[in-house]
PDB file of C-alpha atoms in Angstrom:
ATOM      1  CA  MET A   5       0.024  -0.017   0.106  1.00  0.00           C
ATOM      2  CA  VAL A   6       1.483   3.284  -0.958  1.00  0.00           C
ATOM      3  CA  GLU A   7       1.514   6.074   1.766  1.00  0.00           C
ATOM      4  CA  ARG A   8      -0.212   9.125   0.691  1.00  0.00           C
ATOM      5  CA  SER A   9       1.498  12.285   1.112  1.00  0.00           C
ATOM      6  CA  SER A  10      -0.495  15.537   2.264  1.00  0.00           C
ATOM      7  CA  PRO A  11      -1.519  17.687  -0.993  1.00  0.00           C
ATOM      8  CA  SER A  12       0.454  20.458   0.347  1.00  0.00           C
ATOM      9  CA  ARG A  13       3.416  18.189   0.265  1.00  0.00           C
ATOM     10  CA  SER A  14       2.903  16.947  -3.101  1.00  0.00           C
ATOM     11  CA  ALA A  15       1.867  20.044  -4.395  1.00  0.00           C
ATOM     12  CA  THR A  16       5.082  21.851  -3.681  1.00  0.00           C
ATOM     13  CA  ARG A  17       7.338  19.093  -5.168  1.00  0.00           C
ATOM     14  CA  SER A  18       7.563  18.563  -8.972  1.00  0.00           C
ATOM     15  CA  PHE A  19       7.257  15.222 -10.137  1.00  0.00           C
ATOM     16  CA  TYR A  20      10.572  15.005 -11.475  1.00  0.00           C
ATOM     17  CA  ALA A  21      12.031  15.591  -7.623  1.00  0.00           C
ATOM     18  CA  ARG A  22       9.718  12.768  -6.582  1.00  0.00           C
ATOM     19  CA  VAL A  23      11.203  10.692  -8.935  1.00  0.00           C
ATOM     20  CA  VAL A  24      14.666  11.697  -8.036  1.00  0.00           C
ATOM     21  CA  ALA A  25      13.625  11.144  -4.140  1.00  0.00           C
ATOM     22  CA  GLY A  26      11.786   7.712  -4.888  1.00  0.00           C
ATOM     23  CA  SER A  27      14.421   6.209  -7.119  1.00  0.00           C
ATOM     24  CA  SER A  28      16.663   5.544  -4.326  1.00  0.00           C
ATOM     25  CA  ALA A  29      13.656   3.775  -2.288  1.00  0.00           C
ATOM     26  CA  LEU A  30      13.124   1.983  -5.332  1.00  0.00           C
ATOM     27  CA  VAL A  31      16.460   0.667  -5.641  1.00  0.00           C
ATOM     28  CA  GLY A  32      16.529  -0.390  -1.928  1.00  0.00           C
ATOM     29  CA  HIS A  33      13.398  -2.297  -2.609  1.00  0.00           C
ATOM     30  CA  TRP A  34      15.374  -4.724  -4.510  1.00  0.00           C
ATOM     31  CA  LEU A  35      18.135  -4.541  -2.134  1.00  0.00           C
ATOM     32  CA  LEU A  36      15.512  -5.572   0.636  1.00  0.00           C
ATOM     33  CA  LEU A  37      13.874  -8.027  -1.366  1.00  0.00           C
ATOM     34  CA  GLY A  38      16.471  -9.658  -3.278  1.00  0.00           C
ATOM     35  CA  GLN A  39      17.494 -13.045  -2.007  1.00  0.00           C
ATOM     36  CA  ALA A  40      21.167 -12.664  -1.972  1.00  0.00           C
ATOM     37  CA  ASP A  41      24.017 -10.510  -0.322  1.00  0.00           C
ATOM     38  CA  PRO A  42      24.302  -6.705  -1.781  1.00  0.00           C
ATOM     39  CA  ASP A  43      27.517  -7.465  -3.869  1.00  0.00           C
ATOM     40  CA  ARG A  44      25.302 -10.577  -5.548  1.00  0.00           C
ATOM     41  CA  LEU A  45      22.410  -7.994  -5.741  1.00  0.00           C
ATOM     42  CA  ALA A  46      24.377  -5.413  -7.490  1.00  0.00           C
ATOM     43  CA  LEU A  47      25.983  -8.093 -10.056  1.00  0.00           C
ATOM     44  CA  ILE A  48      22.885  -9.219 -10.927  1.00  0.00           C
ATOM     45  CA  LEU A  49      21.289  -5.384 -11.185  1.00  0.00           C
ATOM     46  CA  ALA A  50      24.349  -4.417 -13.536  1.00  0.00           C
ATOM     47  CA  ASP A  51      24.204  -7.655 -15.566  1.00  0.00           C
ATOM     48  CA  THR A  52      20.305  -7.454 -15.847  1.00  0.00           C
ATOM     49  CA  ALA A  53      20.319  -3.866 -17.298  1.00  0.00           C
ATOM     50  CA  ARG A  54      23.049  -5.035 -20.055  1.00  0.00           C
ATOM     51  CA  ILE A  55      20.868  -8.020 -21.094  1.00  0.00           C
ATOM     52  CA  ALA A  56      17.624  -6.385 -20.695  1.00  0.00           C
ATOM     53  CA  LYS A  57      18.895  -3.223 -22.541  1.00  0.00           C
ATOM     54  CA  LEU A  58      17.732  -1.086 -19.753  1.00  0.00           C
ATOM     55  CA  GLY A  59      20.954   0.862 -19.629  1.00  0.00           C
ATOM     56  CA  GLU A  60      25.063   0.329 -20.009  1.00  0.00           C
ATOM     57  CA  PRO A  61      26.707   0.393 -16.616  1.00  0.00           C
ATOM     58  CA  GLU A  62      30.131   1.862 -17.000  1.00  0.00           C
ATOM     59  CA  SER A  63      30.941  -0.843 -14.631  1.00  0.00           C
ATOM     60  CA  THR A  64      29.613  -3.377 -12.254  1.00  0.00           C
ATOM     61  CA  PRO A  65      28.881  -1.593  -8.885  1.00  0.00           C
ATOM     62  CA  ASP A  66      29.557  -3.380  -5.490  1.00  0.00           C
ATOM     63  CA  GLY A  67      27.667  -4.027  -2.701  1.00  0.00           C
ATOM     64  CA  ALA A  68      28.769  -0.706  -0.801  1.00  0.00           C
ATOM     65  CA  THR A  69      27.669   1.529  -3.939  1.00  0.00           C
ATOM     66  CA  LEU A  70      24.092  -0.353  -4.355  1.00  0.00           C
ATOM     67  CA  THR A  71      23.567   0.118  -0.276  1.00  0.00           C
ATOM     68  CA  ALA A  72      24.617   3.796  -0.989  1.00  0.00           C
ATOM     69  CA  TRP A  73      21.868   4.181  -3.877  1.00  0.00           C
ATOM     70  CA  SER A  74      19.662   2.811  -1.663  1.00  0.00           C
ATOM     71  CA  GLY A  75      20.068   5.733   0.794  1.00  0.00           C
ATOM     72  CA  ASP A  76      21.263   9.296   0.080  1.00  0.00           C
ATOM     73  CA  THR A  77      23.246   8.934  -3.031  1.00  0.00           C
ATOM     74  CA  ALA A  78      20.831   8.984  -6.076  1.00  0.00           C
ATOM     75  CA  PRO A  79      20.931   5.881  -8.028  1.00  0.00           C
ATOM     76  CA  PRO A  80      21.890   6.083 -12.083  1.00  0.00           C
ATOM     77  CA  ARG A  81      18.770   5.787 -14.228  1.00  0.00           C
ATOM     78  CA  TRP A  82      19.621   2.333 -15.291  1.00  0.00           C
ATOM     79  CA  ALA A  83      19.790   0.932 -11.688  1.00  0.00           C
ATOM     80  CA  ALA A  84      16.432   2.174 -10.952  1.00  0.00           C
ATOM     81  CA  ARG A  85      14.768   0.943 -14.312  1.00  0.00           C
ATOM     82  CA  THR A  86      16.201  -2.539 -13.610  1.00  0.00           C
ATOM     83  CA  ALA A  87      15.506  -2.350 -10.450  1.00  0.00           C
ATOM     84  CA  LEU A  88      11.650  -2.084 -11.289  1.00  0.00           C
ATOM     85  CA  PHE A  89      12.270  -4.885 -14.062  1.00  0.00           C
ATOM     86  CA  LEU A  90      13.281  -7.246 -11.436  1.00  0.00           C
ATOM     87  CA  LEU A  91      10.718  -6.214  -8.817  1.00  0.00           C
ATOM     88  CA  ILE A  92       7.879  -6.821 -11.418  1.00  0.00           C
ATOM     89  CA  GLN A  93       8.919 -10.054 -11.932  1.00  0.00           C
ATOM     90  CA  MET A  94       8.902 -11.287  -8.496  1.00  0.00           C
ATOM     91  CA  PRO A  95       6.196 -13.908  -7.313  1.00  0.00           C
ATOM     92  CA  ALA A  96       5.500 -11.638  -4.169  1.00  0.00           C
ATOM     93  CA  LYS A  97       4.224  -8.827  -6.147  1.00  0.00           C
ATOM     94  CA  PRO A  98       5.865  -5.865  -4.417  1.00  0.00           C
ATOM     95  CA  THR A  99       4.244  -2.328  -4.882  1.00  0.00           C
ATOM     96  CA  PRO A 100       5.651   0.655  -3.864  1.00  0.00           C
ATOM     97  CA  ARG A 101       5.910   1.705  -0.387  1.00  0.00           C
ATOM     98  CA  THR A 102       5.757   5.283  -0.478  1.00  0.00           C
ATOM     99  CA  ALA A 103       4.013   8.036  -2.900  1.00  0.00           C
ATOM    100  CA  ASP A 104       7.492   9.318  -4.224  1.00  0.00           C
ATOM    101  CA  GLU A 105       8.593   5.324  -5.010  1.00  0.00           C
ATOM    102  CA  ALA A 106       5.234   5.196  -6.479  1.00  0.00           C
ATOM    103  CA  CYS A 107       6.486   8.057  -8.904  1.00  0.00           C
ATOM    104  CA  ALA A 108       9.661   6.328  -9.505  1.00  0.00           C
ATOM    105  CA  TRP A 109       7.984   2.984 -10.227  1.00  0.00           C
ATOM    106  CA  ALA A 110       5.616   4.758 -13.118  1.00  0.00           C
ATOM    107  CA  TYR A 111       8.243   6.931 -14.468  1.00  0.00           C
ATOM    108  CA  CYS A 112      10.480   3.789 -14.981  1.00  0.00           C
ATOM    109  CA  TRP A 113       7.474   1.715 -16.333  1.00  0.00           C
ATOM    110  CA  LEU A 114       7.149   4.280 -19.059  1.00  0.00           C
ATOM    111  CA  HIS A 115      10.957   4.175 -19.810  1.00  0.00           C
ATOM    112  CA  ASN A 116      11.306   0.542 -19.633  1.00  0.00           C
ATOM    113  CA  ARG A 117       8.767  -0.141 -22.444  1.00  0.00           C
ATOM    114  CA  ASP A 118       7.220   1.685 -25.475  1.00  0.00           C
ATOM    115  CA  PHE A 119       3.746   2.753 -25.115  1.00  0.00           C
ATOM    116  CA  ASP A 120       1.312   4.628 -27.516  1.00  0.00           C
ATOM    117  CA  SER A 121      -0.969   5.930 -24.923  1.00  0.00           C
ATOM    118  CA  LEU A 122      -1.698   6.191 -21.202  1.00  0.00           C
ATOM    119  CA  LEU A 123      -4.204   3.715 -21.839  1.00  0.00           C
ATOM    120  CA  ALA A 124      -1.866   1.333 -22.896  1.00  0.00           C
ATOM    121  CA  ALA A 125       0.777   2.000 -20.333  1.00  0.00           C
ATOM    122  CA  ARG A 126      -2.368   1.196 -17.707  1.00  0.00           C
ATOM    123  CA  ALA A 127      -3.502  -1.738 -19.407  1.00  0.00           C
ATOM    124  CA  ALA A 128       0.008  -3.392 -19.294  1.00  0.00           C
ATOM    125  CA  LEU A 129       0.446  -2.917 -15.664  1.00  0.00           C
ATOM    126  CA  PRO A 130       0.419  -6.129 -13.656  1.00  0.00           C
ATOM    127  CA  ALA A 131      -2.890  -6.253 -12.047  1.00  0.00           C
ATOM    128  CA  HIS A 132      -1.353  -5.610  -8.539  1.00  0.00           C
ATOM    129  CA  LEU A 133       0.263  -2.214  -9.509  1.00  0.00           C
ATOM    130  CA  ARG A 134      -2.881  -0.356 -11.025  1.00  0.00           C
ATOM    131  CA  GLU A 135      -4.413   0.978  -8.119  1.00  0.00           C
ATOM    132  CA  SER A 136      -1.195   2.317  -6.481  1.00  0.00           C
ATOM    133  CA  LEU A 137       0.292   3.599  -9.853  1.00  0.00           C
ATOM    134  CA  GLU A 138      -2.844   4.994 -11.221  1.00  0.00           C
ATOM    135  CA  GLN A 139      -2.033   8.593 -10.151  1.00  0.00           C
ATOM    136  CA  PRO A 140       1.792   8.439 -10.401  1.00  0.00           C
ATOM    137  CA  LEU A 141       1.372   6.776 -13.969  1.00  0.00           C
ATOM    138  CA  GLU A 142      -0.604   9.679 -15.149  1.00  0.00           C
ATOM    139  CA  ASP A 143       1.540  12.333 -13.846  1.00  0.00           C
ATOM    140  CA  ALA A 144       4.706  10.233 -15.591  1.00  0.00           C
ATOM    141  CA  TRP A 145       2.771  10.277 -18.565  1.00  0.00           C
ATOM    142  CA  GLN A 146       2.275  13.970 -18.496  1.00  0.00           C
ATOM    143  CA  ASP A 147       6.172  14.352 -17.479  1.00  0.00           C
ATOM    144  CA  PHE A 148       6.850  11.957 -20.385  1.00  0.00           C
ATOM    145  CA  ARG A 149       4.735  14.158 -23.023  1.00  0.00           C
ATOM    146  CA  GLY A 150       6.684  16.946 -21.854  1.00  0.00           C
ATOM    147  CA  LEU A 151      10.170  15.583 -22.983  1.00  0.00           C
ATOM    148  CA  ARG A 152      11.675  15.947 -19.469  1.00  0.00           C
ATOM    149  CA  LEU A 153      15.324  14.931 -19.880  1.00  0.00           C
ATOM    150  CA  ILE A 154      16.854  13.285 -16.964  1.00  0.00           C
TER     151      ILE A 154
END
């Protein structure tokens, strides 16, 4: 269940700022639910990014780097995109834990696949994510259509 932020808080922060804030939580979610030590999870993340063509890491991070990305250090975009890719495939069907993390999930969802419309992006979501990503996906679509570059 996504923690709802107060209207005044969400109104004062841009969608982009929420994605940046939520990206660390998204990578942290992978670190929390992945069933290996941080060094192994970092290797899986980088190899998956390369194989699934979600990004081209310059080098394979270590566990300490992955842990830093899940805290105060913003992860590279490929890491957040790949963490979402891996989380969505988990049988446990994880969902975003906070509103900012939901924004990062929605942003990465749109950038991991090619959608012709918001309706197509919503329809392609796994059923367990449709409710928690409904509004963030709409916001991500508006941001995506605005051609924001990160």
